[in-house]
mmCIF file of C-alpha atoms and ligand atoms in Angstrom:
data_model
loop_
_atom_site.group_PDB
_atom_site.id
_atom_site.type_symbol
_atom_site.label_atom_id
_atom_site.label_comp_id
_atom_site.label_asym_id
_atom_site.label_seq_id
_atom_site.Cartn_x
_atom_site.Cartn_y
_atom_site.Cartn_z
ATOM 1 C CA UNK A 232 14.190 -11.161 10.739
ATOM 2 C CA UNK A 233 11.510 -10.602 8.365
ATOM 3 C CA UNK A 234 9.941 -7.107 8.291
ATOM 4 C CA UNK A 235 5.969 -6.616 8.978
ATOM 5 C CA UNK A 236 5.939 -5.677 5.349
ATOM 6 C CA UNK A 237 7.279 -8.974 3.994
ATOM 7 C CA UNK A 238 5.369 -10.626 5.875
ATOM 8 C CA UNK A 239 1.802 -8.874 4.916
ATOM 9 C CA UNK A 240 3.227 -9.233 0.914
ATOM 10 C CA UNK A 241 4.001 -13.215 1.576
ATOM 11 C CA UNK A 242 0.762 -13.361 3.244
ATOM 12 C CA UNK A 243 -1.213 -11.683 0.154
ATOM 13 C CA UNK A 244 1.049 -13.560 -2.379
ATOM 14 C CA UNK A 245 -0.139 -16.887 -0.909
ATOM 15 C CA UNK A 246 -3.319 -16.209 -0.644
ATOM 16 C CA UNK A 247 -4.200 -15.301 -4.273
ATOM 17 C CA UNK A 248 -3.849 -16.844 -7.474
ATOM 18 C CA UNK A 249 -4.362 -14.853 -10.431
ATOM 19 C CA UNK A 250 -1.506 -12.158 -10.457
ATOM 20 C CA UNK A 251 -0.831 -9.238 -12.794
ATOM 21 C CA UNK A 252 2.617 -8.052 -12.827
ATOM 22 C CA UNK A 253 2.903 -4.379 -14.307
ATOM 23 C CA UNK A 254 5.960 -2.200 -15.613
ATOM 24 C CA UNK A 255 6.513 1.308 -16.860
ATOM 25 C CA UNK A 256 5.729 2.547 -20.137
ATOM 26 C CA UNK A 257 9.111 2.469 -22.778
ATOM 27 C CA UNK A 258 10.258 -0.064 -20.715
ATOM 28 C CA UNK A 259 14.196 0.145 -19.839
ATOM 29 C CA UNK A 260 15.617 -3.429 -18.639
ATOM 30 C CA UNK A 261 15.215 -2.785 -15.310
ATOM 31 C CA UNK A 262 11.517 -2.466 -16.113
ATOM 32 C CA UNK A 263 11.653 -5.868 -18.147
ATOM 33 C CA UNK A 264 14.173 -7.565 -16.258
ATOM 34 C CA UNK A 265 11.972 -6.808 -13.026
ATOM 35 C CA UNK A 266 8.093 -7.765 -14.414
ATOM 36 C CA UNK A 267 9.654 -11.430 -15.742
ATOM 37 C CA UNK A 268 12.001 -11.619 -13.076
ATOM 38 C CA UNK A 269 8.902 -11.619 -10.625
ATOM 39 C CA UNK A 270 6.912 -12.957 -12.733
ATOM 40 C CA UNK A 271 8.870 -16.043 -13.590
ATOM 41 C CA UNK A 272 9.387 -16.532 -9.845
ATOM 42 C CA UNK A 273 5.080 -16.356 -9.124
ATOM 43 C CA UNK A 274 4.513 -18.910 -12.056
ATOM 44 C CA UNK A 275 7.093 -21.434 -10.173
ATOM 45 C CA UNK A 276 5.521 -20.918 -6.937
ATOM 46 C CA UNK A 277 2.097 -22.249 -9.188
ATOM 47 C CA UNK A 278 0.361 -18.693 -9.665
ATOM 48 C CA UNK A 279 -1.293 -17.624 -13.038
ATOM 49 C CA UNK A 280 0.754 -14.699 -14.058
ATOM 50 C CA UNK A 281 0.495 -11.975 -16.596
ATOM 51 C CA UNK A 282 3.207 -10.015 -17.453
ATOM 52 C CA UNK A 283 2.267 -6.861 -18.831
ATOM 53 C CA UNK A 284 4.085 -3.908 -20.686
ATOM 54 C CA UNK A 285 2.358 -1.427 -22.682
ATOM 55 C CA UNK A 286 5.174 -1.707 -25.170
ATOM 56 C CA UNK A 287 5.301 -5.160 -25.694
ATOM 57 C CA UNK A 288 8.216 -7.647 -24.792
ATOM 58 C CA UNK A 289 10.176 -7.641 -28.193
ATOM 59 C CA UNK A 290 12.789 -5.202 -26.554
ATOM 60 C CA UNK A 291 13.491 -8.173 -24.039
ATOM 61 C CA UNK A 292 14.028 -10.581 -26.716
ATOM 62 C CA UNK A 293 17.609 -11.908 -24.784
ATOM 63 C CA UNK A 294 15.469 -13.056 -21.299
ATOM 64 C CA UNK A 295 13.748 -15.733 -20.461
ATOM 65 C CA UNK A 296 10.339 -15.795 -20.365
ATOM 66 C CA UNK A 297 10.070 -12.449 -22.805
ATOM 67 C CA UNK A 298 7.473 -14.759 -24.986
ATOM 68 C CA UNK A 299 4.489 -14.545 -22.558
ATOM 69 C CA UNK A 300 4.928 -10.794 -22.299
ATOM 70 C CA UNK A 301 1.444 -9.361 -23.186
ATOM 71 C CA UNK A 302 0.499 -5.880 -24.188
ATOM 72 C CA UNK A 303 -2.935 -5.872 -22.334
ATOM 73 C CA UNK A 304 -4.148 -7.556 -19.913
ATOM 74 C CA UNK A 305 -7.597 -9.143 -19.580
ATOM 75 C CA UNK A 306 -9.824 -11.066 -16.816
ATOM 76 C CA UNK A 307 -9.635 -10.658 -12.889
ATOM 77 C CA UNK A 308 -6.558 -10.568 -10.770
ATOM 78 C CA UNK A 309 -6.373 -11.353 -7.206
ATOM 79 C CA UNK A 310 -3.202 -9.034 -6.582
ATOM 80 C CA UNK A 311 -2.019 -6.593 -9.112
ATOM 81 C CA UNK A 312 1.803 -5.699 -8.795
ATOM 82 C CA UNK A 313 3.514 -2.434 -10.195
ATOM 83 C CA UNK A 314 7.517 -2.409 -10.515
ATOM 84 C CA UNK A 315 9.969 -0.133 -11.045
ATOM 85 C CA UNK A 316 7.389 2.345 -11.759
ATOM 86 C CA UNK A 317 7.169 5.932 -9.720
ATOM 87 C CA UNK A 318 3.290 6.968 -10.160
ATOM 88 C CA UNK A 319 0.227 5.178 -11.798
ATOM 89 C CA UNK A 320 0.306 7.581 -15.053
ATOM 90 C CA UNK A 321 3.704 5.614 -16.259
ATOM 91 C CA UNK A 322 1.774 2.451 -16.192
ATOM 92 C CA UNK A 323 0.046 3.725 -19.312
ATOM 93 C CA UNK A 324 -3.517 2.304 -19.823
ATOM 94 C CA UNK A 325 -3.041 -0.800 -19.152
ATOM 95 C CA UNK A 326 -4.499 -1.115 -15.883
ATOM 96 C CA UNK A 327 -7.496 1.220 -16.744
ATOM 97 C CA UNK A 328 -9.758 -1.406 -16.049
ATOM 98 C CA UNK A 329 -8.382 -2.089 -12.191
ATOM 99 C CA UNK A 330 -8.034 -0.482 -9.502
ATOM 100 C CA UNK A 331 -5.154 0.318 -7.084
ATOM 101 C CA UNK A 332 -2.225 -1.918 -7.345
ATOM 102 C CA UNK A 333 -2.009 -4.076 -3.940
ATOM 103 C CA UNK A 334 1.748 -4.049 -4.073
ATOM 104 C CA UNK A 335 4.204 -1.045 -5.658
ATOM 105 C CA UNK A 336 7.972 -2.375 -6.050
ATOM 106 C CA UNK A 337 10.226 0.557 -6.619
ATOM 107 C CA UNK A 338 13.514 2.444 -6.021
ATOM 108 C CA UNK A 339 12.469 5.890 -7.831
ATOM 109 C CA UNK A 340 13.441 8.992 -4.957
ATOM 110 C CA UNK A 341 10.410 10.688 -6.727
ATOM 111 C CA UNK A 342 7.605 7.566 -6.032
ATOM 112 C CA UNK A 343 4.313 8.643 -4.724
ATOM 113 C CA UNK A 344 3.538 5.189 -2.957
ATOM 114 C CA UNK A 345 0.508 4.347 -5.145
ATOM 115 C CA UNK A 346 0.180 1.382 -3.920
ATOM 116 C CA UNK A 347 -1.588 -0.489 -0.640
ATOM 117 C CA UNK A 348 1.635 -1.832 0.173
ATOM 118 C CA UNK A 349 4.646 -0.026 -1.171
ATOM 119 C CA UNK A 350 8.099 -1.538 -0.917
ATOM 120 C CA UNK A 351 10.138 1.882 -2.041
ATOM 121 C CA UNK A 352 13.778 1.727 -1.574
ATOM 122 C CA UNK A 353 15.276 4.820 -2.880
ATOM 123 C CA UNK A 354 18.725 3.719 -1.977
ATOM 124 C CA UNK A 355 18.675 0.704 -4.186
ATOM 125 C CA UNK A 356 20.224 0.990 -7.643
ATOM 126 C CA UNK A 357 17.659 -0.842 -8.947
ATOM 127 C CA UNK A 358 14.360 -2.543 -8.537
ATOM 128 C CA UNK A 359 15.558 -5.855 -9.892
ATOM 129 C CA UNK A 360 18.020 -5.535 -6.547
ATOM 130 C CA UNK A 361 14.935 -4.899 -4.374
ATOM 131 C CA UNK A 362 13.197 -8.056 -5.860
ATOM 132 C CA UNK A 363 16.066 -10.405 -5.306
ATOM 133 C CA UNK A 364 16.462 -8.952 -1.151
ATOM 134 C CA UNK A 365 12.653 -9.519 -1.076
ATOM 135 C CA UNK A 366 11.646 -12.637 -3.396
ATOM 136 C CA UNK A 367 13.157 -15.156 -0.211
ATOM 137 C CA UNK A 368 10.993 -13.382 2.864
ATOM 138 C CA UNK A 369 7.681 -13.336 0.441
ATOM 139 C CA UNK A 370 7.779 -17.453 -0.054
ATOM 140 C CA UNK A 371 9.390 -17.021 -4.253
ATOM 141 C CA UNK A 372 12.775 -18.737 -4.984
ATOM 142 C CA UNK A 373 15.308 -17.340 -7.548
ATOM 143 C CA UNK A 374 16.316 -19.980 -10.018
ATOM 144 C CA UNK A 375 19.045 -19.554 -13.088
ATOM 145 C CA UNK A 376 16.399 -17.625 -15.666
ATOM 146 C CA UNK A 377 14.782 -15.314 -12.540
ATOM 147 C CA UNK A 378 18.164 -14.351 -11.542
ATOM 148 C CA UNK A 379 19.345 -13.789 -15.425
ATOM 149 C CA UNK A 380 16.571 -11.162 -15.139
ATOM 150 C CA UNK A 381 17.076 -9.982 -12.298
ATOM 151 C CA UNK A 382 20.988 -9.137 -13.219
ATOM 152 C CA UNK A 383 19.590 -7.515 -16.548
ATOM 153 C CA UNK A 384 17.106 -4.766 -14.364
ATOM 154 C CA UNK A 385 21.027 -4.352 -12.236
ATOM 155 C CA UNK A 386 23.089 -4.307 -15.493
ATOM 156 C CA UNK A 387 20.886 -1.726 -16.978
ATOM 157 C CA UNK A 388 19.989 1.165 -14.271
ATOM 158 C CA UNK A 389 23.811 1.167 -13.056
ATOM 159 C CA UNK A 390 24.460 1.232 -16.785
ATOM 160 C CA UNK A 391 26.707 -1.514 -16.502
ATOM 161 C CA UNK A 392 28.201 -1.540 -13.066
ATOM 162 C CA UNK A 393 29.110 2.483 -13.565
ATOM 163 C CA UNK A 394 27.281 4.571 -11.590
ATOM 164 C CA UNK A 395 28.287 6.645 -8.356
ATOM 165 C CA UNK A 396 25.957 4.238 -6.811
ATOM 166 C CA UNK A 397 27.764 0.909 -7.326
ATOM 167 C CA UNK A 398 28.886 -0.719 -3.979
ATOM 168 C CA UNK A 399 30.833 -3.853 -2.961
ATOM 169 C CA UNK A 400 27.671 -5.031 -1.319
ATOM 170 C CA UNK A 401 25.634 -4.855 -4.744
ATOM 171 C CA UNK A 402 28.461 -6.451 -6.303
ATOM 172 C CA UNK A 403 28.283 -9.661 -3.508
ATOM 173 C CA UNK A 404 24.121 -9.286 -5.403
ATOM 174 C CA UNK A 405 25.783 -9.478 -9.065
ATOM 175 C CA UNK A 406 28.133 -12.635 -8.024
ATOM 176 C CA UNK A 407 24.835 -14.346 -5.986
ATOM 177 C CA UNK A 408 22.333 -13.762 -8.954
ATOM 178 C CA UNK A 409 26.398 -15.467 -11.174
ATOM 179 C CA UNK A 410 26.435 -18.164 -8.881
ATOM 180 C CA UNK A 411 22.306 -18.950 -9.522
ATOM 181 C CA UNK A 412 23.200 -18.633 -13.051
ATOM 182 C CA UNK A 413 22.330 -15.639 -14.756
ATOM 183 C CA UNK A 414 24.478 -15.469 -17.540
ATOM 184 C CA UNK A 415 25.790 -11.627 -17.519
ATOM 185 C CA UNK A 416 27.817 -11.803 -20.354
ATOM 186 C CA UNK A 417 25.000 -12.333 -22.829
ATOM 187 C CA UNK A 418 22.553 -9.658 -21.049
ATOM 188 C CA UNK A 419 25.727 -7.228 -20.701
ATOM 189 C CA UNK A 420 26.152 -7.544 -24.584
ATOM 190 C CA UNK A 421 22.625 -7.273 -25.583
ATOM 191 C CA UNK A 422 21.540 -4.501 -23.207
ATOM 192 C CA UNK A 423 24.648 -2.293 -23.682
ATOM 193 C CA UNK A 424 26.682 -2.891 -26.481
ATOM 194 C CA UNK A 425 24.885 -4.141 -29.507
ATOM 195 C CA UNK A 426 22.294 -1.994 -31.293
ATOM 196 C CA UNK A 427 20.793 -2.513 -34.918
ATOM 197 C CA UNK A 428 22.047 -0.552 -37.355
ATOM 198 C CA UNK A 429 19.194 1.450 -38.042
ATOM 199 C CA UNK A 430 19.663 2.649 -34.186
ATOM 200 C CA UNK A 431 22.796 3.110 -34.945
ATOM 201 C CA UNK A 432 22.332 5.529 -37.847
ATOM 202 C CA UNK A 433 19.630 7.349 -35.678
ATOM 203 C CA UNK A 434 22.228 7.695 -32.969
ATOM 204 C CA UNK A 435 24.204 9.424 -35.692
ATOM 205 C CA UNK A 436 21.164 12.121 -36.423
ATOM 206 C CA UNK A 437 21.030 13.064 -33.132
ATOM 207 C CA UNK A 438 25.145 13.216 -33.086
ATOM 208 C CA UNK A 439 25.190 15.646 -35.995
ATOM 209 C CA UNK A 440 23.502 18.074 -34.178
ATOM 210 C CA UNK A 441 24.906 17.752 -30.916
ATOM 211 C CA UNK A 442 25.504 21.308 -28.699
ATOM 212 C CA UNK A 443 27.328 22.177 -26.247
ATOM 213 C CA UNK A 444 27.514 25.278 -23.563
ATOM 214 C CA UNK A 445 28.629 25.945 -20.372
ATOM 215 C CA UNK A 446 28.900 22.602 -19.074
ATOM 216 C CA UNK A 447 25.884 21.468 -20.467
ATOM 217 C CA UNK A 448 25.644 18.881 -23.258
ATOM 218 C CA UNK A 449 22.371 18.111 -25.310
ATOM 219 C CA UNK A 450 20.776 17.002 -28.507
ATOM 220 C CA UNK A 451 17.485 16.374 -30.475
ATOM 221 C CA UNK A 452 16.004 13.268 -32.469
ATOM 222 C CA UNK A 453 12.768 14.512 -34.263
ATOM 223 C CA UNK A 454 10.020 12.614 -35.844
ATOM 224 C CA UNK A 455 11.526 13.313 -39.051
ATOM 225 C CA UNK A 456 14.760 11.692 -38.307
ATOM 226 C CA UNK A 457 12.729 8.826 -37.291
ATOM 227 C CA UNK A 458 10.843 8.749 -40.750
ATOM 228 C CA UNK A 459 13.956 9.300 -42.835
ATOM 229 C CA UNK A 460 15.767 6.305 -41.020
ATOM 230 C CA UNK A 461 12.810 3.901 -40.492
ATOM 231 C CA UNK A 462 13.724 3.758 -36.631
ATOM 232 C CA UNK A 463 10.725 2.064 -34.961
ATOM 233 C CA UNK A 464 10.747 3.502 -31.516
ATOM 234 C CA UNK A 465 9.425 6.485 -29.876
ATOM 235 C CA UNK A 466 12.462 6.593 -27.628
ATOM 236 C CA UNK A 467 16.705 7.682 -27.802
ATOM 237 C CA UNK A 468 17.999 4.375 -28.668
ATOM 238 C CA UNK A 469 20.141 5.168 -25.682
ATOM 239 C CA UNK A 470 21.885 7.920 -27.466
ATOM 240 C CA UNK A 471 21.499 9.830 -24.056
ATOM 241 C CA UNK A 472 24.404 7.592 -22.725
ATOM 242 C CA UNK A 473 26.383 8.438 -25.233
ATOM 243 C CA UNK A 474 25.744 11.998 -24.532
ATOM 244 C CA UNK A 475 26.755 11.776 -20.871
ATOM 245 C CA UNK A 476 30.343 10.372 -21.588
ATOM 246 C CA UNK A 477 30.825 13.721 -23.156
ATOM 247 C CA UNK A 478 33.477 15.012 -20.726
ATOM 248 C CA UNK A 479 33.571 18.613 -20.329
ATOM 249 C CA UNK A 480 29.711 18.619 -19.788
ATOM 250 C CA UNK A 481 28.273 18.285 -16.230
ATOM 251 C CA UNK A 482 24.576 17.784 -17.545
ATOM 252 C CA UNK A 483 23.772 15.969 -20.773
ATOM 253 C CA UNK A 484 20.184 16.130 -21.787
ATOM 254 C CA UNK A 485 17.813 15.010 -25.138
ATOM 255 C CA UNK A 486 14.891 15.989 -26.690
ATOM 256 C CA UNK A 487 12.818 13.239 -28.623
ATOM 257 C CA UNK A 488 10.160 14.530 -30.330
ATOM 258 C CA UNK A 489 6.837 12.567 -29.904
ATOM 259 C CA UNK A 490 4.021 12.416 -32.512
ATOM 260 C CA UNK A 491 1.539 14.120 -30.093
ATOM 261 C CA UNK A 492 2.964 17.667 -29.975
ATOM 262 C CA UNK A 493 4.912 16.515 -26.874
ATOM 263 C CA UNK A 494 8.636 15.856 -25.991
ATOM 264 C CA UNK A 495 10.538 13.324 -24.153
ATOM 265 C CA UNK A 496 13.335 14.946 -22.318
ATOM 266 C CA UNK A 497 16.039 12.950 -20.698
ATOM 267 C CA UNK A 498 18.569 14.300 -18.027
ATOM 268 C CA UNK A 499 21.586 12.184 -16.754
ATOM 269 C CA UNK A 500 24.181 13.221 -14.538
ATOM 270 C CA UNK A 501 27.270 12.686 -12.290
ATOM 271 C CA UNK A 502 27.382 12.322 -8.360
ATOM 272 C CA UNK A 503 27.227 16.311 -7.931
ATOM 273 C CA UNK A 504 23.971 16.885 -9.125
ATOM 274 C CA UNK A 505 20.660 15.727 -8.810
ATOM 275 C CA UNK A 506 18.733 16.229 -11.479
ATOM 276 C CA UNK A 507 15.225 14.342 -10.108
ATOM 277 C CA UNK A 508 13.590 17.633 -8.713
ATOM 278 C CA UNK A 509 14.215 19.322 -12.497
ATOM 279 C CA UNK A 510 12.603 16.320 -13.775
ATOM 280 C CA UNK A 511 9.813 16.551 -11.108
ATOM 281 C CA UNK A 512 9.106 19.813 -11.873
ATOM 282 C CA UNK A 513 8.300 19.012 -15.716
ATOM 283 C CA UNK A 514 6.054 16.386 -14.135
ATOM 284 C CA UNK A 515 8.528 13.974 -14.730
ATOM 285 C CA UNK A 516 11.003 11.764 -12.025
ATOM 286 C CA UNK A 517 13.630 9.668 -11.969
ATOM 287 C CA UNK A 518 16.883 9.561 -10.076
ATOM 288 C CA UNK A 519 19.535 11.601 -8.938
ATOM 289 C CA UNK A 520 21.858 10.868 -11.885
ATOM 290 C CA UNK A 521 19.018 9.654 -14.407
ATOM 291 C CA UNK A 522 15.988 11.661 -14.724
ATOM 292 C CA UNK A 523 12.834 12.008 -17.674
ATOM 293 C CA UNK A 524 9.479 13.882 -18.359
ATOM 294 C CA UNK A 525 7.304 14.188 -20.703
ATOM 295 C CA UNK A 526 6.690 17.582 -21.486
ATOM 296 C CA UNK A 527 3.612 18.865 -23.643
ATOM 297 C CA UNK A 528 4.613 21.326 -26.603
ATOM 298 C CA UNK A 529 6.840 21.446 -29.885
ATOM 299 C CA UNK A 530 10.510 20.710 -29.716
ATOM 300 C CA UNK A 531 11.600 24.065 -30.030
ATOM 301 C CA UNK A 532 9.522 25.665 -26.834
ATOM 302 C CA UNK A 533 10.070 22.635 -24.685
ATOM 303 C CA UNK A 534 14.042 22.830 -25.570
ATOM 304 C CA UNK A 535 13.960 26.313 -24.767
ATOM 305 C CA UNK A 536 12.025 26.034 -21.068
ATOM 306 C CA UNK A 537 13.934 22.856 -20.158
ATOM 307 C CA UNK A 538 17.639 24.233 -21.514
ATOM 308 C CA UNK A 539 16.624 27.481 -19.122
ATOM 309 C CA UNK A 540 15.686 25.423 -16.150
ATOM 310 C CA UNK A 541 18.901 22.977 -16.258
ATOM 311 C CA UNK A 542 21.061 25.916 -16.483
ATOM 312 C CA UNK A 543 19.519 27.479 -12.954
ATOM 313 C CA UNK A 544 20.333 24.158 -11.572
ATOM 314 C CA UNK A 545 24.074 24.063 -12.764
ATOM 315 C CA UNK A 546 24.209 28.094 -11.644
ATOM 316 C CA UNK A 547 22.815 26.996 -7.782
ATOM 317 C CA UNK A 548 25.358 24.338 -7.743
ATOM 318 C CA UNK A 549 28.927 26.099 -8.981
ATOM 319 C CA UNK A 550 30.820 27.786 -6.627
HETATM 320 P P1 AMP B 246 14.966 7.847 -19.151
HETATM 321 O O1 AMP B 246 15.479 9.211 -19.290
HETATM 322 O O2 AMP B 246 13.650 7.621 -19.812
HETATM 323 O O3 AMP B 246 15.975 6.790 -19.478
HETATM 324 O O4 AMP B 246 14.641 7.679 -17.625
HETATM 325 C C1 AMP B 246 15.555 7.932 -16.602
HETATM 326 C C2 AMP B 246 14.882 7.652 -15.274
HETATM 327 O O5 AMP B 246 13.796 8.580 -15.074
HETATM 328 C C3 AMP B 246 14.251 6.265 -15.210
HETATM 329 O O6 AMP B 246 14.441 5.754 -13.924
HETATM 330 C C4 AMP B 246 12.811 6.502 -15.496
HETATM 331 O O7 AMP B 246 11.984 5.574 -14.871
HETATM 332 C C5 AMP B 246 12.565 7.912 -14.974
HETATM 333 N N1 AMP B 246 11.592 8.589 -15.851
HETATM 334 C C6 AMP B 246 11.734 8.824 -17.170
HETATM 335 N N2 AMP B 246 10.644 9.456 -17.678
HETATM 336 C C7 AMP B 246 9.787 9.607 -16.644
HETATM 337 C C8 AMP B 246 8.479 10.167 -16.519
HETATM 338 N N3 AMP B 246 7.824 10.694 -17.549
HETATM 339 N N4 AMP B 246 7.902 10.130 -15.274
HETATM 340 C C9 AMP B 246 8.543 9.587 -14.231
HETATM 341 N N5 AMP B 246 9.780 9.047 -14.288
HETATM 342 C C10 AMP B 246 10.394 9.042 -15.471
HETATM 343 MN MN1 MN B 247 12.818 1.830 -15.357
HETATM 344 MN MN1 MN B 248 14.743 1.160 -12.276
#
């Protein structure tokens, strides 16, 4: 039975024909995966499509599709589509020049339904999951390179098949999205083992420093470090992963330093906290177990606010 929802989104879908399809600034792959993955399946159906991230689509390099990934969008759009994305400030400024999305896709706890129709599934571990329930009841087929994105968007958020989250029902998804071809091996790989070496020597920046306390783990990469290694990104290279297989610390959190006197912070965590509302709170969101803000101010005050914080949330939760 297809929900009223589905069936107003299949309804819009077919009757427009210019689409945007819109992700989260410093895209993860769930962001990536989930803009092509939908985006792929709109062209087949005979849409115009563009597929926008802020960042680019360089980072995507290993899916299909990555190519046509454009920065900016320009012209009309009948129906303008935001994934994986909890509130319209994450979108960056790429949709500046429109107005509210027609359809949010999402799975963040902390959305704020910014869209006309919002289909927000909290309990899913990832939007790309959402998408492939959905894409059948709203008229869009999943062929070999739509379901090789959609398996990067699950690969990525459950960090490989490892969080708390991770059901036998998700992994029936996984074998489906096998069986229609996506090829996990190469996405696994790409997304979660290999790294350049100048990431790599970044990763070991922020490793030098490294500090632990009381259950709590966390590091900084400043703009310097950045500058001395020639790392390209404004993000963590994923060294916050890293960080969270530390295992005598409950909470594992990094501070990137941004070049406008701001800070990305990054919280991750296992099933017995929840470290959204934290996250919230700094104007941030996420998930339970993976959370992020950006916070205005230099390294040194934002570490010292956001260290204080985490620590009231690991003193409510011990017993
Ligand atoms: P990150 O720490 O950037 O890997 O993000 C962890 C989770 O929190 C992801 O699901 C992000 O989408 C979300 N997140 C990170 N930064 C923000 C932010 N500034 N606002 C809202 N959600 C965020
Ligand atoms: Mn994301
Ligand atoms: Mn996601």
């Amino acid at each position: 039975m297809t929900k009223e929802i589905d069936q107003r989104v299949a309804a819009q879908i077919k009757a427009s024909e210019k689409f945007l399809v819109v992700s989260h600034v410093r895209p993860d792959a769930d962001a990536g995966g989930s803009v092509l993955g939908l985006g792929l399946a709109l062209k087949n159906a005979g849409k115009t499509v563009q597929m926008v991230l802020a960042d680019g689509g360089e980072k995507f390099h290993y899916l299909p599709g990555w190519e046509a990934i454009l920065e900016m969008p320009s012209g009309a759009a009948d129906m303008i589509i935001v994934v994986d994305c909890s509130d319209p400030d994450r979108v960056g400024s790429v949709l500046a020049d429109y107005g509210k999305p027609h359809l949010v896709v999402d799975h963040h706890k902390t959305n704020l339904a910014f869209g006309e129709l919002n289909v927000v599934e909290p309990e899913q571990v990832a939007t790309a999951a959402i998408l492939f329930d959905h894409l059948p009841s709203w008229g869009l087929s999943i062929d070999a390179d739509i379901a090789t994105c959609l398996l990067a968007g699950i690969v990525g958020d459950t960090i490989g098949f490892r969080t708390p989250n991770v059901d036998a029902e998700l992994m029936r998804k996984a074998a489906v999205l096998m069986d229609l071809g996506g090829d996990l091996s190469k996405i696994y790989n790409e997304e979660l083992v290999m790294r350049s070496f100048i990431a790599t020597r970044y990763w070991g920046a922020g490793l030098a420093r490294l500090e632990y306390e009381q259950s709590l783990v966390w590091t900084s990469l400043t703009l310097a470090d950045k500058d001395e290694i020639g790392y390209p990104s404004d993000d963590d290279a994923d060294l916050v992963n890293v960080l969270s297989a530390v295992r005598e610390a409950k909470i594992a959190l990094i501070f990137v330093e941004q070049p406008n006197n701001s800070v990305k912070v990054s919280w991750r965590t296992g099933p017995e906290f929840d470290v959204s509302g934290i996250a919230y709170q700094f104007g941030g969101g996420g998930h339970a177990a993976a959370a992020g803000a950006d916070i205005e101010g230099t390294l040194a005050d934002v570490k010292r606010r956001v260290l204080r914080e985490t620590r009231k949330l690991l003193a409510n939760n011990t017993h």
